[in-house]
Short mmCIF file of C-alpha atoms and ligand atoms in Angstrom, two decimals:
data_model
loop_
_atom_site.label_atom_id
_atom_site.label_comp_id
_atom_site.label_asym_id
_atom_site.label_seq_id
_atom_site.Cartn_x
_atom_site.Cartn_y
_atom_site.Cartn_z
CA MET A 1 -3.07 -7.61 17.09
CA TYR A 2 -4.01 -4.11 15.90
CA GLU A 3 -5.91 -1.49 17.94
CA THR A 4 -7.40 0.82 15.32
CA ILE A 5 -7.77 -1.47 12.31
CA GLN A 6 -8.94 -5.01 11.65
CA TYR A 7 -6.63 -7.03 9.42
CA LEU A 8 -7.95 -10.24 7.94
CA VAL A 9 -6.83 -12.53 5.11
CA VAL A 10 -9.46 -14.73 3.45
CA ASP A 11 -9.03 -16.63 0.16
CA GLY A 12 -6.09 -14.52 -1.01
CA VAL A 13 -7.72 -11.18 -0.15
CA ALA A 14 -6.33 -9.14 2.75
CA THR A 15 -8.78 -6.63 4.19
CA ILE A 16 -7.76 -3.60 6.22
CA GLU A 17 -10.87 -2.26 7.91
CA LEU A 18 -10.34 1.20 9.42
CA SER A 19 -11.99 0.86 12.82
CA ARG A 20 -12.66 4.12 14.63
CA PRO A 21 -16.34 4.36 13.63
CA ASP A 22 -17.30 6.99 16.23
CA LYS A 23 -15.05 9.45 14.37
CA LEU A 24 -15.88 8.13 10.91
CA ASN A 25 -12.51 6.34 11.01
CA ALA A 26 -10.39 9.48 11.39
CA PHE A 27 -6.63 8.84 11.35
CA ASN A 28 -4.56 9.16 14.49
CA ARG A 29 -0.87 8.36 14.84
CA THR A 30 -1.57 4.76 15.90
CA MET A 31 -3.88 4.09 12.98
CA ILE A 32 -1.40 5.47 10.45
CA ALA A 33 1.38 3.28 11.91
CA GLU A 34 -0.89 0.23 11.97
CA ILE A 35 -2.03 0.69 8.36
CA THR A 36 1.60 1.05 7.25
CA ALA A 37 2.55 -2.14 9.11
CA ALA A 38 -0.45 -4.08 7.78
CA VAL A 39 0.25 -3.06 4.16
CA LYS A 40 3.84 -4.28 4.58
CA GLU A 41 2.52 -7.52 6.09
CA ALA A 42 0.24 -7.99 3.06
CA GLY A 43 3.20 -7.33 0.76
CA LYS A 44 5.34 -10.03 2.38
CA ASP A 45 2.59 -12.65 2.59
CA ASN A 46 2.57 -14.77 -0.59
CA ASN A 47 -0.96 -15.91 0.23
CA VAL A 48 -2.17 -12.32 -0.23
CA ARG A 49 -2.96 -11.58 -3.88
CA CYS A 50 -5.20 -8.56 -3.40
CA LEU A 51 -5.47 -5.88 -0.69
CA MET A 52 -8.69 -4.10 0.16
CA PHE A 53 -9.40 -1.08 2.37
CA THR A 54 -12.80 -0.39 3.84
CA GLY A 55 -14.28 1.43 6.84
CA ALA A 56 -16.22 0.24 9.87
CA GLY A 57 -19.61 1.87 10.45
CA ARG A 58 -21.05 4.58 8.20
CA GLY A 59 -17.81 6.24 7.07
CA PHE A 60 -14.77 5.22 5.02
CA SER A 61 -12.43 7.77 6.64
CA SER A 62 -12.84 11.42 7.65
CA GLY A 63 -9.09 12.13 7.35
CA GLN A 64 -6.90 13.45 10.14
CA ASP A 65 -8.46 13.26 13.62
CA LEU A 66 -9.01 16.96 14.23
CA ALA A 67 -9.12 16.42 17.99
CA ASP A 68 -5.42 15.53 17.75
CA VAL A 69 -4.41 18.71 15.91
CA ASP A 70 -2.83 21.50 17.95
CA GLU A 71 -1.41 24.89 17.03
CA ASN A 72 2.18 23.83 17.64
CA MET A 73 1.98 20.92 15.24
CA ASP A 74 4.53 20.87 12.41
CA HIS A 75 2.33 19.65 9.58
CA GLY A 76 5.30 19.08 7.28
CA GLN A 77 6.85 16.75 9.83
CA VAL A 78 3.57 14.86 10.32
CA LEU A 79 3.42 14.28 6.57
CA ARG A 80 7.06 13.25 6.27
CA GLU A 81 7.02 10.92 9.27
CA GLN A 82 3.49 9.50 9.26
CA TYR A 83 1.26 10.01 6.21
CA GLY A 84 4.11 9.85 3.65
CA PRO A 85 5.36 6.39 4.69
CA MET A 86 1.76 5.11 4.80
CA MET A 87 1.01 6.35 1.28
CA LYS A 88 4.35 5.05 -0.04
CA SER A 89 3.64 1.61 1.41
CA ILE A 90 0.38 1.52 -0.59
CA MET A 91 1.91 2.91 -3.78
CA ASN A 92 4.84 0.49 -3.63
CA LEU A 93 2.70 -2.60 -3.13
CA GLU A 94 3.05 -4.74 -6.26
CA LYS A 95 -0.37 -6.34 -5.79
CA PRO A 96 -3.81 -5.00 -6.73
CA VAL A 97 -5.24 -2.59 -4.14
CA VAL A 98 -8.96 -1.82 -3.87
CA ALA A 99 -10.72 0.87 -1.83
CA ALA A 100 -14.22 -0.37 -1.00
CA VAL A 101 -15.59 3.07 -0.15
CA ASN A 102 -18.57 2.35 2.08
CA GLY A 103 -19.28 5.94 3.19
CA VAL A 104 -17.74 9.38 3.34
CA ALA A 105 -14.06 9.72 2.31
CA ALA A 106 -12.76 13.12 3.41
CA GLY A 107 -9.34 14.77 3.60
CA ALA A 108 -6.59 12.18 3.88
CA GLY A 109 -9.31 9.50 3.79
CA PHE A 110 -10.04 10.66 0.24
CA SER A 111 -6.27 10.61 -0.49
CA LEU A 112 -6.04 7.00 0.72
CA ALA A 113 -8.92 5.98 -1.58
CA LEU A 114 -7.23 7.80 -4.49
CA ALA A 115 -3.96 5.92 -3.89
CA CYS A 116 -5.69 2.58 -4.50
CA ASP A 117 -5.78 0.99 -7.96
CA PHE A 118 -9.57 0.60 -7.93
CA ARG A 119 -12.34 2.43 -6.06
CA LEU A 120 -15.58 0.55 -5.57
CA ALA A 121 -18.12 3.13 -4.48
CA SER A 122 -21.14 2.28 -2.38
CA GLU A 123 -24.11 4.34 -3.56
CA LYS A 124 -23.96 5.83 -0.03
CA SER A 125 -20.34 6.96 -0.41
CA SER A 126 -19.23 10.56 -0.88
CA TYR A 127 -15.92 12.33 -1.45
CA ILE A 128 -14.72 15.65 0.00
CA ASN A 129 -11.38 17.38 -0.36
CA ALA A 130 -12.07 18.82 3.08
CA PHE A 131 -8.58 20.31 3.59
CA ILE A 132 -9.60 23.75 2.28
CA ASN A 133 -12.41 23.94 4.85
CA ILE A 134 -9.75 24.02 7.59
CA GLY A 135 -7.26 26.18 5.68
CA LEU A 136 -4.93 23.37 4.57
CA ILE A 137 -3.86 22.06 1.18
CA PRO A 138 -4.73 18.55 -0.05
CA ASP A 139 -1.97 16.21 1.13
CA SER A 140 -0.89 12.56 1.27
CA GLY A 141 -0.41 12.59 -2.51
CA ASN A 142 -3.97 13.84 -3.04
CA LEU A 143 -3.27 16.38 -5.82
CA TYR A 144 -0.83 13.99 -7.53
CA PHE A 145 -3.54 11.34 -7.83
CA LEU A 146 -6.40 13.75 -8.46
CA GLN A 147 -4.76 15.56 -11.36
CA ASN A 148 -3.84 12.20 -12.96
CA LEU A 149 -7.42 11.01 -12.63
CA VAL A 150 -9.48 14.06 -13.56
CA GLY A 151 -7.08 16.69 -14.99
CA TYR A 152 -6.20 20.17 -13.72
CA ALA A 153 -9.57 21.89 -14.17
CA LYS A 154 -11.58 19.37 -12.15
CA ALA A 155 -8.78 18.85 -9.61
CA VAL A 156 -8.73 22.57 -8.85
CA GLU A 157 -12.53 22.71 -8.61
CA ILE A 158 -12.73 19.74 -6.23
CA SER A 159 -9.87 21.07 -4.07
CA VAL A 160 -10.72 24.76 -3.89
CA LEU A 161 -14.49 24.46 -3.56
CA GLY A 162 -14.24 21.55 -1.09
CA GLU A 163 -17.77 20.40 -1.91
CA LYS A 164 -19.19 16.97 -1.19
CA ILE A 165 -19.22 14.78 -4.33
CA SER A 166 -21.81 12.00 -4.55
CA ALA A 167 -20.95 8.48 -5.71
CA GLU A 168 -22.74 9.05 -9.03
CA LYS A 169 -20.92 12.32 -9.65
CA ALA A 170 -17.63 10.62 -8.71
CA LYS A 171 -18.31 7.97 -11.38
CA GLU A 172 -19.10 10.65 -13.93
CA LEU A 173 -15.81 12.41 -13.12
CA GLY A 174 -13.82 9.17 -13.46
CA LEU A 175 -12.92 9.14 -9.76
CA VAL A 176 -14.37 5.70 -9.09
CA THR A 177 -14.39 2.38 -10.94
CA LYS A 178 -17.97 1.38 -10.21
CA VAL A 179 -20.98 2.39 -8.08
CA ILE A 180 -22.66 -0.46 -6.20
CA GLY A 181 -26.09 -0.48 -4.56
CA THR A 182 -26.27 -1.17 -0.82
CA GLU A 183 -28.19 -4.40 -1.23
CA ASN A 184 -25.41 -5.95 -3.37
CA TRP A 185 -22.49 -4.22 -1.67
CA GLU A 186 -20.74 -7.09 0.14
CA GLU A 187 -21.36 -9.63 -2.61
CA GLU A 188 -20.09 -7.41 -5.43
CA VAL A 189 -17.05 -6.22 -3.48
CA SER A 190 -16.15 -9.79 -2.64
CA GLN A 191 -16.66 -10.91 -6.26
CA PHE A 192 -14.40 -8.10 -7.52
CA THR A 193 -11.59 -8.65 -5.01
CA GLY A 194 -11.90 -12.43 -5.39
CA TYR A 195 -11.49 -12.03 -9.16
CA LEU A 196 -8.36 -9.90 -8.70
CA ALA A 197 -6.91 -12.46 -6.27
CA LYS A 198 -7.05 -15.14 -8.97
CA LEU A 199 -5.18 -13.16 -11.64
CA PRO A 200 -1.41 -13.51 -12.33
CA THR A 201 -0.26 -11.42 -9.35
CA LYS A 202 3.34 -10.93 -10.48
CA ALA A 203 2.19 -9.54 -13.84
CA ILE A 204 -0.14 -7.09 -12.05
CA GLY A 205 2.78 -5.89 -9.92
CA LEU A 206 4.87 -5.37 -13.05
CA ILE A 207 2.04 -3.50 -14.80
CA LYS A 208 1.85 -1.14 -11.80
CA ARG A 209 5.63 -0.69 -11.81
CA ASN A 210 5.70 0.13 -15.54
CA LEU A 211 2.78 2.55 -15.33
CA LYS A 212 4.67 4.53 -12.70
CA HIS A 213 7.57 4.94 -15.15
CA ALA A 214 5.37 5.91 -18.11
CA ASP A 215 5.28 9.64 -17.27
CA THR A 216 8.88 10.12 -16.32
CA LEU A 217 10.99 8.14 -18.82
CA SER A 218 11.74 8.76 -22.47
CA PHE A 219 10.15 6.24 -24.85
CA GLU A 220 13.52 4.52 -25.36
CA GLU A 221 14.09 4.24 -21.61
CA PHE A 222 10.56 3.01 -21.13
CA LEU A 223 11.02 0.25 -23.72
CA GLU A 224 14.00 -1.01 -21.72
CA VAL A 225 12.01 -1.02 -18.44
CA GLU A 226 9.23 -2.85 -20.28
CA ALA A 227 11.69 -5.46 -21.59
CA GLN A 228 13.04 -6.04 -18.07
CA GLY A 229 9.50 -6.45 -16.72
CA GLN A 230 8.42 -8.78 -19.50
CA ARG A 231 11.51 -10.92 -18.92
CA ILE A 232 10.42 -11.38 -15.29
CA ALA A 233 6.79 -12.05 -16.25
CA GLY A 234 7.95 -14.53 -18.88
CA LEU A 235 9.73 -16.58 -16.21
CA THR A 236 6.62 -17.01 -14.01
CA LYS A 237 4.67 -20.24 -13.65
CA ASP A 238 1.54 -18.19 -14.31
CA HIS A 239 2.83 -17.35 -17.80
CA GLN A 240 3.47 -21.06 -18.49
CA GLU A 241 0.01 -21.89 -17.16
CA GLY A 242 -1.62 -19.18 -19.30
CA VAL A 243 -0.05 -20.51 -22.50
CA GLN A 244 -0.72 -24.15 -21.57
CA ALA A 245 -4.37 -23.39 -20.77
CA PHE A 246 -4.79 -21.62 -24.12
CA ILE A 247 -3.38 -24.61 -26.01
CA GLU A 248 -5.54 -27.04 -24.03
CA LYS A 249 -8.63 -24.81 -24.55
CA ARG A 250 -9.35 -24.52 -20.82
CA LYS A 251 -9.46 -21.73 -18.24
CA PRO A 252 -6.08 -20.98 -16.68
CA VAL A 253 -5.54 -21.47 -12.95
CA PHE A 254 -3.08 -18.80 -11.85
CA MET A 255 -1.25 -19.31 -8.57
CA GLY A 256 0.36 -15.87 -8.31
CA ASN A 257 3.92 -17.05 -8.93
O1 T3D B 1 -0.59 17.68 9.81
C1 T3D B 1 -1.32 17.40 8.87
O2 T3D B 1 -1.29 18.00 7.79
C2 T3D B 1 -2.28 16.32 9.09
C3 T3D B 1 -2.91 15.82 7.86
C4 T3D B 1 -4.16 16.21 7.57
C5 T3D B 1 -4.88 15.50 6.55
C6 T3D B 1 -6.38 15.73 6.67
O3 T3D B 1 -7.08 14.76 6.54
S1 T3D B 1 -6.98 17.29 6.94
C7 T3D B 1 -8.74 17.06 6.81
C8 T3D B 1 -9.32 16.55 8.08
N1 T3D B 1 -10.71 16.15 7.93
C9 T3D B 1 -11.71 17.03 7.88
O4 T3D B 1 -11.54 18.22 7.91
C10 T3D B 1 -13.11 16.44 7.81
C11 T3D B 1 -13.88 16.77 9.06
N2 T3D B 1 -15.15 16.11 9.07
C12 T3D B 1 -16.20 16.54 8.35
O5 T3D B 1 -16.10 17.50 7.60
C13 T3D B 1 -17.48 15.79 8.50
O6 T3D B 1 -17.45 15.07 9.70
C14 T3D B 1 -17.75 14.81 7.34
C15 T3D B 1 -18.10 15.63 6.09
C16 T3D B 1 -16.56 13.92 7.06
C17 T3D B 1 -18.98 13.92 7.69
O7 T3D B 1 -20.06 14.72 8.07
P1 T3D B 1 -21.31 14.05 8.80
O8 T3D B 1 -22.32 15.13 8.97
O9 T3D B 1 -21.72 12.85 8.04
O10 T3D B 1 -20.78 13.52 10.22
P2 T3D B 1 -20.41 14.41 11.50
O11 T3D B 1 -21.60 14.51 12.38
O12 T3D B 1 -19.71 15.64 11.10
O13 T3D B 1 -19.33 13.44 12.20
C18 T3D B 1 -19.72 12.31 12.95
C19 T3D B 1 -18.81 12.22 14.15
O14 T3D B 1 -17.47 12.03 13.71
C20 T3D B 1 -18.80 13.52 14.97
O15 T3D B 1 -18.59 13.18 16.32
P3 T3D B 1 -19.81 13.24 17.38
O16 T3D B 1 -20.35 14.64 17.34
O17 T3D B 1 -20.81 12.23 16.90
O18 T3D B 1 -19.17 12.88 18.70
C21 T3D B 1 -17.57 14.24 14.43
O19 T3D B 1 -17.02 15.14 15.35
C22 T3D B 1 -16.63 13.08 14.22
N3 T3D B 1 -15.64 13.40 13.18
C23 T3D B 1 -15.83 13.51 11.88
N4 T3D B 1 -14.70 13.82 11.26
C24 T3D B 1 -13.76 13.89 12.20
C25 T3D B 1 -14.35 13.64 13.45
N5 T3D B 1 -13.64 13.66 14.60
C26 T3D B 1 -12.32 13.94 14.50
N6 T3D B 1 -11.70 14.21 13.33
C27 T3D B 1 -12.37 14.19 12.17
N7 T3D B 1 -11.71 14.39 11.02
#
């Protein structure tokens, strides 16, 4: 169905594998459109309770395909029409999103990993804010995410120096959730995403929604947003199941509704 990505749903986990391995999964217009469509598909599908991104071959994504860049390109327009909608589709997804970073994540590939809720880092992965090396500024929400994750001082260092950051260093900086050895990679990624896919999905979506409001609302306004969210969570079957399971001293079985 898709040309530049593989989209697969297994046991509640949708995987988007970026599949242009010869270019370390660099983005072209088709890939950006296909990712945006696949994320929307995952959002609509009630069977999907977790979304995961990964890369085919030895890279996660090397960012914009530089062979497609020409001097007449309006970069602002490319961001507004292509990268922006892709990043918004990820940010607006009210389901857990994991980047399983198998190799290098550079430029907008790094931005995509930063937009996810969790980053599982293969010990072989690395991270480069490569924009500066071609005279551009970090885009696709990169600085928004980066400053939230590591603060101004580190964000400026990573962006201006444009140096390659190892998986271990990324963990130390708080950029990634966990570093995983190559021998356990597939098993641990699948355990992690499988775990997320069994949690109360609606509550996760509401947690994500509330966190987005935390920086922008006053405390009073935030309490109201929280009350609205908790009202919705309180009406889910998963909430009933959670309480029932506690009373019956058993593990809850959440169905995501
Ligand atoms: O308008 C806009 O604003 C557009 C939005 C832009 C957002 C961006 O993402 S800008 C940043 C673009 N990305 C880069 O500048 C990164 C360029 N790539 C690299 O710096 C390096 O390739 C890496 C550090 C990512 C990996 O290095 P290495 O040594 O592991 O691999 P390599 O040998 O450089 O690359 C392997 C192949 O992939 C190679 O092709 P070949 O020689 O085997 O035929 C290389 O040309 C190709 N490749 C890697 N990155 C890209 C690419 N081809 C096209 N575009 C790429 N971004």
